[in-house]
Tab-separated table of C-alpha atoms in Angstrom:
chain	number	residue	atom	x	y	z
A	1	UNK	CA	13.008	-32.918	102.020
A	2	UNK	CA	9.357	-32.692	103.425
A	3	UNK	CA	7.003	-35.051	101.767
A	4	UNK	CA	4.829	-32.519	100.251
A	5	UNK	CA	8.107	-31.209	98.402
A	6	UNK	CA	8.859	-35.109	97.475
A	7	UNK	CA	5.506	-35.470	96.117
A	8	UNK	CA	5.654	-32.283	94.071
A	9	UNK	CA	9.088	-33.185	92.451
A	10	UNK	CA	7.754	-36.686	91.712
A	11	UNK	CA	4.407	-35.188	89.938
A	12	UNK	CA	6.303	-32.891	88.046
A	13	UNK	CA	8.840	-35.436	86.883
A	14	UNK	CA	5.896	-37.735	85.997
A	15	UNK	CA	4.284	-34.985	83.959
A	16	UNK	CA	7.598	-34.017	82.186
A	17	UNK	CA	8.049	-37.594	81.021
A	18	UNK	CA	4.539	-37.648	79.238
A	19	UNK	CA	4.102	-36.091	75.686
A	20	UNK	CA	3.343	-32.750	77.406
A	21	UNK	CA	5.686	-29.885	76.959
A	22	UNK	CA	6.437	-28.333	80.633
A	23	UNK	CA	8.021	-24.830	80.929
A	24	UNK	CA	9.163	-23.934	84.176
A	25	UNK	CA	8.818	-20.355	85.264
A	26	UNK	CA	11.380	-18.979	87.843
A	27	UNK	CA	13.817	-21.253	89.578
A	28	UNK	CA	11.385	-23.192	91.749
A	29	UNK	CA	9.285	-26.179	91.020
A	30	UNK	CA	5.806	-24.470	91.917
A	31	UNK	CA	5.054	-22.561	88.844
A	32	UNK	CA	4.979	-23.703	85.158
A	33	UNK	CA	3.421	-23.735	81.874
A	34	UNK	CA	2.078	-26.855	80.292
A	35	UNK	CA	1.183	-27.308	76.481
A	36	UNK	CA	-2.324	-28.412	76.330
A	37	UNK	CA	-4.114	-29.820	73.071
A	38	UNK	CA	-8.004	-29.657	72.909
A	39	UNK	CA	-9.639	-32.889	73.113
A	40	UNK	CA	-10.490	-34.555	69.929
A	41	UNK	CA	-14.029	-34.866	68.579
A	42	UNK	CA	-14.757	-31.657	70.417
A	43	UNK	CA	-15.234	-28.110	69.097
A	44	UNK	CA	-11.635	-27.408	70.902
A	45	UNK	CA	-10.003	-29.895	68.765
A	46	UNK	CA	-7.013	-28.402	67.016
A	47	UNK	CA	-6.556	-25.678	69.567
A	48	UNK	CA	-3.338	-25.732	71.721
A	49	UNK	CA	-3.298	-23.857	74.817
A	50	UNK	CA	-0.350	-22.669	77.370
A	51	UNK	CA	-1.690	-23.672	80.918
A	52	UNK	CA	-0.325	-21.977	83.815
A	53	UNK	CA	0.205	-24.185	86.700
A	54	UNK	CA	0.674	-22.961	90.465
A	55	UNK	CA	1.427	-25.493	93.048
A	56	UNK	CA	0.905	-24.429	96.680
A	57	UNK	CA	3.067	-25.052	99.475
A	58	UNK	CA	0.585	-27.849	100.853
A	59	UNK	CA	0.433	-29.894	97.318
A	60	UNK	CA	-0.817	-32.342	97.075
A	61	UNK	CA	-3.052	-31.745	100.151
A	62	UNK	CA	-4.246	-28.687	98.449
A	63	UNK	CA	-5.249	-28.392	94.767
A	64	UNK	CA	-2.908	-26.606	91.958
A	65	UNK	CA	-4.107	-23.274	90.483
A	66	UNK	CA	-4.862	-23.946	86.620
A	67	UNK	CA	-5.367	-21.113	84.032
A	68	UNK	CA	-5.344	-20.551	80.579
A	69	UNK	CA	-2.760	-18.093	79.377
A	70	UNK	CA	-4.173	-17.958	75.995
A	71	UNK	CA	-7.857	-17.130	75.361
A	72	UNK	CA	-10.340	-19.967	75.241
A	73	UNK	CA	-14.315	-19.359	74.920
A	74	UNK	CA	-15.865	-21.662	77.692
A	75	UNK	CA	-18.451	-21.202	80.256
A	76	UNK	CA	-16.283	-22.452	83.079
A	77	UNK	CA	-13.271	-20.473	82.050
A	78	UNK	CA	-13.002	-16.450	82.813
A	79	UNK	CA	-12.304	-14.928	79.363
A	80	UNK	CA	-9.911	-12.166	80.856
A	81	UNK	CA	-7.899	-14.161	83.376
A	82	UNK	CA	-8.189	-17.540	82.150
A	83	UNK	CA	-9.241	-18.790	85.675
A	84	UNK	CA	-10.587	-22.275	85.568
A	85	UNK	CA	-13.954	-23.045	87.533
A	86	UNK	CA	-13.539	-26.844	87.829
A	87	UNK	CA	-15.056	-28.610	91.175
A	88	UNK	CA	-12.402	-31.521	90.877
A	89	UNK	CA	-9.604	-29.023	91.127
A	90	UNK	CA	-11.142	-26.497	93.532
A	91	UNK	CA	-13.474	-28.433	95.811
A	92	UNK	CA	-13.108	-32.128	95.406
A	93	UNK	CA	-9.151	-32.622	95.123
A	94	UNK	CA	-7.700	-35.324	96.822
A	95	UNK	CA	-4.161	-36.191	97.319
A	96	UNK	CA	-4.767	-39.356	95.413
A	97	UNK	CA	-4.884	-37.231	91.983
A	98	UNK	CA	-1.612	-35.962	90.395
A	99	UNK	CA	-0.486	-33.243	87.766
A	100	UNK	CA	-1.220	-36.072	84.782
A	101	UNK	CA	-4.613	-36.361	86.194
A	102	UNK	CA	-5.322	-32.830	85.748
A	103	UNK	CA	-4.022	-32.732	81.859
A	104	UNK	CA	-5.518	-36.258	80.932
A	105	UNK	CA	-8.864	-36.518	83.000
A	106	UNK	CA	-9.911	-33.111	84.426
A	107	UNK	CA	-9.187	-30.602	81.645
A	108	UNK	CA	-10.306	-32.622	78.700
A	109	UNK	CA	-13.427	-33.574	80.849
A	110	UNK	CA	-14.165	-29.681	81.326
A	111	UNK	CA	-13.724	-29.107	77.548
A	112	UNK	CA	-15.952	-32.036	76.676
A	113	UNK	CA	-18.722	-31.365	79.025
A	114	UNK	CA	-19.042	-27.826	80.005
A	115	UNK	CA	-21.489	-26.627	82.921
A	116	UNK	CA	-23.296	-23.555	82.007
A	117	UNK	CA	-25.135	-23.706	85.149
A	118	UNK	CA	-22.009	-22.466	87.069
A	119	UNK	CA	-20.387	-19.922	84.774
A	120	UNK	CA	-17.429	-17.879	84.975
A	121	UNK	CA	-18.374	-16.658	81.322
A	122	UNK	CA	-21.858	-15.883	81.323
A	123	UNK	CA	-22.139	-14.818	77.556
A	124	UNK	CA	-20.692	-18.434	76.756
A	125	UNK	CA	-23.039	-19.924	79.425
A	126	UNK	CA	-26.265	-18.164	77.960
A	127	UNK	CA	-25.016	-18.704	74.167
A	128	UNK	CA	-24.314	-22.618	74.905
A	129	UNK	CA	-27.719	-22.902	76.311
A	130	UNK	CA	-29.609	-20.707	73.637
A	131	UNK	CA	-27.903	-22.206	70.610
A	132	UNK	CA	-25.371	-25.028	70.943
A	133	UNK	CA	-24.288	-24.850	67.171
A	134	UNK	CA	-23.492	-20.918	67.481
A	135	UNK	CA	-21.646	-21.727	70.486
A	136	UNK	CA	-19.562	-24.546	68.919
A	137	UNK	CA	-18.881	-22.238	66.187
A	138	UNK	CA	-17.689	-19.322	68.416
A	139	UNK	CA	-15.371	-22.094	70.157
A	140	UNK	CA	-13.826	-22.773	66.882
A	141	UNK	CA	-13.470	-19.010	65.982
A	142	UNK	CA	-11.464	-18.820	69.219
A	143	UNK	CA	-9.452	-21.582	68.494
A	144	UNK	CA	-8.322	-20.373	65.348
A	145	UNK	CA	-7.783	-16.838	66.630
A	146	UNK	CA	-6.143	-17.536	69.837
A	147	UNK	CA	-5.395	-21.221	70.010
A	148	UNK	CA	-2.802	-21.966	67.446
A	149	UNK	CA	0.349	-23.676	68.322
A	150	UNK	CA	2.571	-20.463	68.281
A	151	UNK	CA	-0.021	-18.750	70.524
A	152	UNK	CA	0.940	-21.637	73.154
A	153	UNK	CA	4.881	-20.896	72.653
A	154	UNK	CA	5.358	-23.513	70.274
A	155	UNK	CA	7.466	-22.569	67.353
A	156	UNK	CA	5.971	-24.221	64.007
A	157	UNK	CA	9.034	-26.010	63.131
A	158	UNK	CA	10.564	-26.707	66.440
A	159	UNK	CA	13.937	-24.482	65.944
A	160	UNK	CA	15.762	-23.515	68.769
A	161	UNK	CA	16.170	-19.770	69.499
A	162	UNK	CA	19.861	-19.726	68.305
A	163	UNK	CA	18.507	-20.900	64.697
A	164	UNK	CA	15.861	-18.305	64.727
A	165	UNK	CA	18.388	-15.384	64.701
A	166	UNK	CA	18.898	-13.715	61.507
A	167	UNK	CA	22.133	-12.865	59.956
A	168	UNK	CA	21.516	-9.362	61.093
A	169	UNK	CA	21.048	-10.162	64.625
A	170	UNK	CA	24.368	-12.186	64.727
A	171	UNK	CA	26.304	-9.075	63.475
A	172	UNK	CA	25.468	-6.890	66.316
A	173	UNK	CA	27.485	-4.093	67.274
A	174	UNK	CA	28.017	-5.887	70.686
A	175	UNK	CA	30.428	-8.047	69.084
A	176	UNK	CA	32.548	-5.352	67.721
A	177	UNK	CA	32.817	-3.327	70.952
A	178	UNK	CA	33.341	-6.649	72.837
A	179	UNK	CA	36.190	-7.638	70.356
A	180	UNK	CA	38.668	-4.530	70.821
A	181	UNK	CA	41.131	-4.392	73.185
A	182	UNK	CA	41.626	-1.275	75.390
A	183	UNK	CA	44.395	1.146	73.906
């Protein structure tokens, strides 16, 4: 196993051992979703986002690609694609950083200290510079509308998919067909 793949595996395991919910995409270790909660004492508090992470082949020497799956109102996040404009991730990334840093330091810092002078969402940047109270209210509205736990793929009572099936779903016609022997 090469060094970057060992490091990728180690960083992913370290992230999975934290309180973050990690959901793999496909079979590899290069794409996954992470449940991320808005930082306390910010207009994003109470919001829950699903963050898509893609690790390049050259990780940790090349930064991960990070994007919000559910909508967020922020000057440095593209509202349509969820792409993040984050200097530390995009330009000043260092192999000394790991995935836990992204979720415990970089993303909370991004939400706590938006940079309206380098926007991906020009409307959010302009509103933030023009009227911070109205901007904060819009952020909260987006949190209520798009960043509930269910929007990030979290079941409200954390049931497994088997428990969520209704009796009608259990009694499907497939069982009847599968249960009959050929004549």
